[in-house]
Amino acid sequence: MKAHEIMIPNVFKVKENDTIRMVVKKFIDHNISGLPVVNEQNQIVAFISDGDIMSYIGKHDDIILDMFFLVSYFQGDEDNYEDRIKEVLDVNVMRLATKKIVKVQHDTDIENIATMLAKRQIKKVPVEKDGVLVGVISRGDVIRQSFKGLLDDQ
């Protein structure tokens, strides 16, 4: 079985110029946890997940990683969770998104997809054909397809 046979073709996605506000809105509206980030040609340029956002809004006690935090530190402003939540909404998606994209081609075998998802410990992977986004496959899609029909016999 190939990727194009099990992928979800109607992909929720964001553009590289969108903000985290748009990402979070899609996460909430569609009950999802990750989105491909595409350019104007619908080419996959990054992937944004709930984990990427969680890393940003989590407390940074030991190292001040972000310019906002650095400025706040020197100005004496208290860095708190509510402030980080509000600040992140207007951050460009590309600032937090993973740019080393794990993706598969439309003709990739399901076994290779299962192996990739397991080894990389990721929840979903974008599917491309001729360099453009055509779908997405989640771990659940692979599990459902792999065991389809096997449980009905017992």
mmCIF file of N, CA and C in Angstrom, residues 6-85:
data_model
loop_
_atom_site.group_PDB
_atom_site.id
_atom_site.type_symbol
_atom_site.label_atom_id
_atom_site.label_comp_id
_atom_site.label_asym_id
_atom_site.label_seq_id
_atom_site.Cartn_x
_atom_site.Cartn_y
_atom_site.Cartn_z
ATOM 1 N N ILE A 6 -3.529 6.032 1.549
ATOM 2 C CA ILE A 6 -3.981 6.152 2.938
ATOM 3 C C ILE A 6 -3.945 7.590 3.465
ATOM 4 N N MET A 7 -3.369 8.498 2.701
ATOM 5 C CA MET A 7 -3.218 9.874 3.185
ATOM 6 C C MET A 7 -4.561 10.596 3.261
ATOM 7 N N ILE A 8 -4.601 11.607 4.095
ATOM 8 C CA ILE A 8 -5.732 12.522 4.145
ATOM 9 C C ILE A 8 -5.408 13.634 3.144
ATOM 10 N N PRO A 9 -6.182 13.743 2.055
ATOM 11 C CA PRO A 9 -5.827 14.718 1.019
ATOM 12 C C PRO A 9 -6.208 16.164 1.343
ATOM 13 N N ASN A 10 -7.220 16.358 2.154
ATOM 14 C CA ASN A 10 -7.637 17.717 2.509
ATOM 15 C C ASN A 10 -6.848 18.159 3.739
ATOM 16 N N VAL A 11 -5.698 18.749 3.483
ATOM 17 C CA VAL A 11 -4.749 19.054 4.545
ATOM 18 C C VAL A 11 -4.983 20.450 5.103
ATOM 19 N N PHE A 12 -5.077 20.529 6.433
ATOM 20 C CA PHE A 12 -5.044 21.832 7.084
ATOM 21 C C PHE A 12 -3.588 22.252 7.083
ATOM 22 N N LYS A 13 -3.326 23.482 6.727
ATOM 23 C CA LYS A 13 -1.956 23.981 6.625
ATOM 24 C C LYS A 13 -1.939 25.462 6.919
ATOM 25 N N VAL A 14 -0.755 25.998 7.113
ATOM 26 C CA VAL A 14 -0.574 27.438 7.261
ATOM 27 C C VAL A 14 0.510 27.872 6.292
ATOM 28 N N LYS A 15 0.503 29.158 6.003
ATOM 29 C CA LYS A 15 1.523 29.721 5.100
ATOM 30 C C LYS A 15 2.684 30.258 5.924
ATOM 31 N N GLU A 16 3.824 30.370 5.298
ATOM 32 C CA GLU A 16 5.047 30.778 5.991
ATOM 33 C C GLU A 16 4.991 32.196 6.556
ATOM 34 N N ASN A 17 4.050 33.006 6.127
ATOM 35 C CA ASN A 17 3.915 34.361 6.666
ATOM 36 C C ASN A 17 2.858 34.461 7.763
ATOM 37 N N ASP A 18 2.189 33.353 8.082
ATOM 38 C CA ASP A 18 1.166 33.354 9.122
ATOM 39 C C ASP A 18 1.801 33.458 10.508
ATOM 40 N N THR A 19 0.971 33.796 11.476
ATOM 41 C CA THR A 19 1.430 33.888 12.859
ATOM 42 C C THR A 19 0.958 32.667 13.646
ATOM 43 N N ILE A 20 1.474 32.537 14.845
ATOM 44 C CA ILE A 20 1.069 31.452 15.732
ATOM 45 C C ILE A 20 -0.418 31.566 16.062
ATOM 46 N N ARG A 21 -0.966 32.763 16.024
ATOM 47 C CA ARG A 21 -2.404 32.955 16.240
ATOM 48 C C ARG A 21 -3.206 32.084 15.265
ATOM 49 N N MET A 22 -2.832 32.073 13.997
ATOM 50 C CA MET A 22 -3.517 31.270 12.972
ATOM 51 C C MET A 22 -3.315 29.781 13.249
ATOM 52 N N VAL A 23 -2.116 29.412 13.666
ATOM 53 C CA VAL A 23 -1.818 28.014 13.978
ATOM 54 C C VAL A 23 -2.698 27.525 15.120
ATOM 55 N N VAL A 24 -2.708 28.272 16.215
ATOM 56 C CA VAL A 24 -3.494 27.871 17.391
ATOM 57 C C VAL A 24 -4.976 27.823 17.060
ATOM 58 N N LYS A 25 -5.454 28.757 16.263
ATOM 59 C CA LYS A 25 -6.869 28.751 15.848
ATOM 60 C C LYS A 25 -7.189 27.460 15.095
ATOM 61 N N LYS A 26 -6.323 27.047 14.187
ATOM 62 C CA LYS A 26 -6.560 25.801 13.444
ATOM 63 C C LYS A 26 -6.445 24.591 14.356
ATOM 64 N N PHE A 27 -5.501 24.611 15.291
ATOM 65 C CA PHE A 27 -5.387 23.512 16.253
ATOM 66 C C PHE A 27 -6.705 23.339 17.004
ATOM 67 N N ILE A 28 -7.249 24.441 17.489
ATOM 68 C CA ILE A 28 -8.478 24.399 18.288
ATOM 69 C C ILE A 28 -9.694 24.071 17.426
ATOM 70 N N ASP A 29 -9.844 24.765 16.296
ATOM 71 C CA ASP A 29 -11.022 24.568 15.443
ATOM 72 C C ASP A 29 -11.123 23.157 14.873
ATOM 73 N N HIS A 30 -9.981 22.531 14.584
ATOM 74 C CA HIS A 30 -9.987 21.241 13.900
ATOM 75 C C HIS A 30 -9.475 20.089 14.768
ATOM 76 N N ASN A 31 -9.224 20.385 16.053
ATOM 77 C CA ASN A 31 -8.763 19.363 16.998
ATOM 78 C C ASN A 31 -7.536 18.611 16.469
ATOM 79 N N ILE A 32 -6.535 19.367 16.040
ATOM 80 C CA ILE A 32 -5.296 18.793 15.513
ATOM 81 C C ILE A 32 -4.118 19.307 16.331
ATOM 82 N N SER A 33 -2.953 18.713 16.104
ATOM 83 C CA SER A 33 -1.783 19.087 16.903
ATOM 84 C C SER A 33 -0.556 19.420 16.063
ATOM 85 N N GLY A 34 -0.706 19.460 14.759
ATOM 86 C CA GLY A 34 0.421 19.796 13.901
ATOM 87 C C GLY A 34 -0.039 20.171 12.507
ATOM 88 N N LEU A 35 0.735 21.056 11.877
ATOM 89 C CA LEU A 35 0.381 21.553 10.547
ATOM 90 C C LEU A 35 1.613 21.714 9.669
ATOM 91 N N PRO A 36 1.514 21.333 8.396
ATOM 92 C CA PRO A 36 2.584 21.688 7.478
ATOM 93 C C PRO A 36 2.554 23.199 7.236
ATOM 94 N N VAL A 37 3.719 23.764 7.018
ATOM 95 C CA VAL A 37 3.857 25.176 6.665
ATOM 96 C C VAL A 37 4.303 25.193 5.200
ATOM 97 N N VAL A 38 3.565 25.935 4.375
ATOM 98 C CA VAL A 38 3.852 25.950 2.939
ATOM 99 C C VAL A 38 4.147 27.366 2.453
ATOM 100 N N ASN A 39 4.827 27.433 1.303
ATOM 101 C CA ASN A 39 5.050 28.724 0.657
ATOM 102 C C ASN A 39 3.941 28.972 -0.368
ATOM 103 N N GLU A 40 4.078 30.007 -1.146
ATOM 104 C CA GLU A 40 3.036 30.368 -2.127
ATOM 105 C C GLU A 40 2.834 29.304 -3.202
ATOM 106 N N GLN A 41 3.845 28.471 -3.444
ATOM 107 C CA GLN A 41 3.742 27.409 -4.451
ATOM 108 C C GLN A 41 3.240 26.089 -3.847
ATOM 109 N N ASN A 42 2.811 26.133 -2.582
ATOM 110 C CA ASN A 42 2.322 24.965 -1.851
ATOM 111 C C ASN A 42 3.420 23.936 -1.600
ATOM 112 N N GLN A 43 4.667 24.401 -1.570
ATOM 113 C CA GLN A 43 5.793 23.541 -1.227
ATOM 114 C C GLN A 43 5.955 23.547 0.292
ATOM 115 N N ILE A 44 6.270 22.400 0.853
ATOM 116 C CA ILE A 44 6.427 22.280 2.296
ATOM 117 C C ILE A 44 7.756 22.910 2.695
ATOM 118 N N VAL A 45 7.697 23.908 3.575
ATOM 119 C CA VAL A 45 8.916 24.588 4.017
ATOM 120 C C VAL A 45 9.212 24.360 5.495
ATOM 121 N N ALA A 46 8.230 23.861 6.257
ATOM 122 C CA ALA A 46 8.418 23.608 7.684
ATOM 123 C C ALA A 46 7.214 22.830 8.196
ATOM 124 N N PHE A 47 7.269 22.499 9.488
ATOM 125 C CA PHE A 47 6.152 21.841 10.153
ATOM 126 C C PHE A 47 6.057 22.422 11.550
ATOM 127 N N ILE A 48 4.855 22.814 11.951
ATOM 128 C CA ILE A 48 4.641 23.393 13.283
ATOM 129 C C ILE A 48 3.773 22.427 14.092
ATOM 130 N N SER A 49 4.204 22.125 15.304
ATOM 131 C CA SER A 49 3.447 21.204 16.154
ATOM 132 C C SER A 49 3.135 21.853 17.494
ATOM 133 N N ASP A 50 2.245 21.199 18.225
ATOM 134 C CA ASP A 50 1.942 21.681 19.568
ATOM 135 C C ASP A 50 3.192 21.661 20.440
ATOM 136 N N GLY A 51 4.100 20.733 20.183
ATOM 137 C CA GLY A 51 5.352 20.666 20.927
ATOM 138 C C GLY A 51 6.239 21.873 20.700
ATOM 139 N N ASP A 52 6.256 22.394 19.465
ATOM 140 C CA ASP A 52 7.046 23.592 19.160
ATOM 141 C C ASP A 52 6.533 24.785 19.961
ATOM 142 N N ILE A 53 5.223 24.910 20.034
ATOM 143 C CA ILE A 53 4.618 26.021 20.780
ATOM 144 C C ILE A 53 4.814 25.810 22.277
ATOM 145 N N MET A 54 4.674 24.572 22.723
ATOM 146 C CA MET A 54 4.863 24.260 24.144
ATOM 147 C C MET A 54 6.274 24.622 24.599
ATOM 148 N N SER A 55 7.261 24.358 23.749
ATOM 149 C CA SER A 55 8.639 24.706 24.096
ATOM 150 C C SER A 55 8.799 26.208 24.292
ATOM 151 N N TYR A 56 8.075 26.987 23.526
ATOM 152 C CA TYR A 56 8.160 28.441 23.625
ATOM 153 C C TYR A 56 7.472 28.973 24.875
ATOM 154 N N ILE A 57 6.296 28.435 25.177
ATOM 155 C CA ILE A 57 5.538 29.006 26.291
ATOM 156 C C ILE A 57 5.948 28.440 27.643
ATOM 157 N N GLY A 58 6.715 27.338 27.637
ATOM 158 C CA GLY A 58 7.193 26.768 28.893
ATOM 159 C C GLY A 58 8.181 27.705 29.572
ATOM 160 N N LYS A 59 8.362 27.532 30.858
ATOM 161 C CA LYS A 59 9.253 28.392 31.639
ATOM 162 C C LYS A 59 10.711 28.125 31.277
ATOM 163 N N HIS A 60 11.483 29.193 31.126
ATOM 164 C CA HIS A 60 12.902 29.122 30.780
ATOM 165 C C HIS A 60 13.718 29.640 31.954
ATOM 166 N N ASP A 61 13.943 28.793 32.957
ATOM 167 C CA ASP A 61 14.671 29.219 34.153
ATOM 168 C C ASP A 61 16.174 29.343 33.930
ATOM 169 N N ASP A 62 16.765 28.363 33.243
ATOM 170 C CA ASP A 62 18.209 28.317 33.179
ATOM 171 C C ASP A 62 18.814 29.151 32.056
ATOM 172 N N ILE A 63 18.195 29.186 30.914
ATOM 173 C CA ILE A 63 18.730 29.920 29.769
ATOM 174 C C ILE A 63 17.636 30.808 29.201
ATOM 175 N N ILE A 64 17.980 32.036 28.936
ATOM 176 C CA ILE A 64 17.019 32.939 28.303
ATOM 177 C C ILE A 64 17.227 32.795 26.801
ATOM 178 N N LEU A 65 16.274 32.116 26.132
ATOM 179 C CA LEU A 65 16.447 31.743 24.740
ATOM 180 C C LEU A 65 15.934 32.778 23.750
ATOM 181 N N ASP A 66 15.046 33.603 24.160
ATOM 182 C CA ASP A 66 14.349 34.468 23.224
ATOM 183 C C ASP A 66 14.652 35.929 23.514
ATOM 184 N N MET A 67 14.733 36.739 22.489
ATOM 185 C CA MET A 67 15.031 38.157 22.656
ATOM 186 C C MET A 67 14.006 38.842 23.552
ATOM 187 N N PHE A 68 12.745 38.447 23.448
ATOM 188 C CA PHE A 68 11.714 39.022 24.304
ATOM 189 C C PHE A 68 12.048 38.790 25.774
ATOM 190 N N PHE A 69 12.441 37.550 26.084
ATOM 191 C CA PHE A 69 12.772 37.219 27.464
ATOM 192 C C PHE A 69 13.998 37.998 27.929
ATOM 193 N N LEU A 70 14.973 38.146 27.048
ATOM 194 C CA LEU A 70 16.197 38.870 27.377
ATOM 195 C C LEU A 70 15.896 40.328 27.705
ATOM 196 N N VAL A 71 15.095 40.974 26.874
ATOM 197 C CA VAL A 71 14.705 42.365 27.109
ATOM 198 C C VAL A 71 13.910 42.475 28.404
ATOM 199 N N SER A 72 12.969 41.561 28.604
ATOM 200 C CA SER A 72 12.168 41.585 29.824
ATOM 201 C C SER A 72 13.042 41.413 31.056
ATOM 202 N N TYR A 73 14.035 40.549 30.954
ATOM 203 C CA TYR A 73 14.930 40.298 32.082
ATOM 204 C C TYR A 73 15.679 41.566 32.482
ATOM 205 N N PHE A 74 16.247 42.256 31.496
ATOM 206 C CA PHE A 74 17.030 43.451 31.796
ATOM 207 C C PHE A 74 16.169 44.644 32.186
ATOM 208 N N GLN A 75 14.914 44.642 31.751
ATOM 209 C CA GLN A 75 14.011 45.726 32.140
ATOM 210 C C GLN A 75 13.377 45.449 33.495
ATOM 211 N N GLY A 76 13.609 44.275 34.027
ATOM 212 C CA GLY A 76 13.059 43.940 35.332
ATOM 213 C C GLY A 76 11.629 43.449 35.279
ATOM 214 N N ASP A 77 11.076 43.209 34.094
ATOM 215 C CA ASP A 77 9.716 42.696 33.979
ATOM 216 C C ASP A 77 9.693 41.233 34.392
ATOM 217 N N GLU A 78 8.667 40.859 35.097
ATOM 218 C CA GLU A 78 8.542 39.468 35.502
ATOM 219 C C GLU A 78 8.066 38.663 34.304
ATOM 220 N N ASP A 79 8.782 37.596 34.017
ATOM 221 C CA ASP A 79 8.428 36.698 32.923
ATOM 222 C C ASP A 79 7.401 35.705 33.459
ATOM 223 N N ASN A 80 6.164 35.816 32.992
ATOM 224 C CA ASN A 80 5.163 34.868 33.457
ATOM 225 C C ASN A 80 4.438 34.210 32.296
ATOM 226 N N TYR A 81 3.767 33.152 32.628
ATOM 227 C CA TYR A 81 3.100 32.316 31.648
ATOM 228 C C TYR A 81 2.102 33.091 30.797
ATOM 229 N N GLU A 82 1.277 33.902 31.415
ATOM 230 C CA GLU A 82 0.260 34.664 30.688
ATOM 231 C C GLU A 82 0.895 35.597 29.663
ATOM 232 N N ASP A 83 2.017 36.215 30.032
ATOM 233 C CA ASP A 83 2.718 37.101 29.097
ATOM 234 C C ASP A 83 3.251 36.314 27.902
ATOM 235 N N ARG A 84 3.824 35.140 28.180
ATOM 236 C CA ARG A 84 4.362 34.332 27.073
ATOM 237 C C ARG A 84 3.248 33.875 26.142
ATOM 238 N N ILE A 85 2.085 33.547 26.705
ATOM 239 C CA ILE A 85 0.936 33.136 25.882
ATOM 240 C C ILE A 85 0.526 34.276 24.945
#
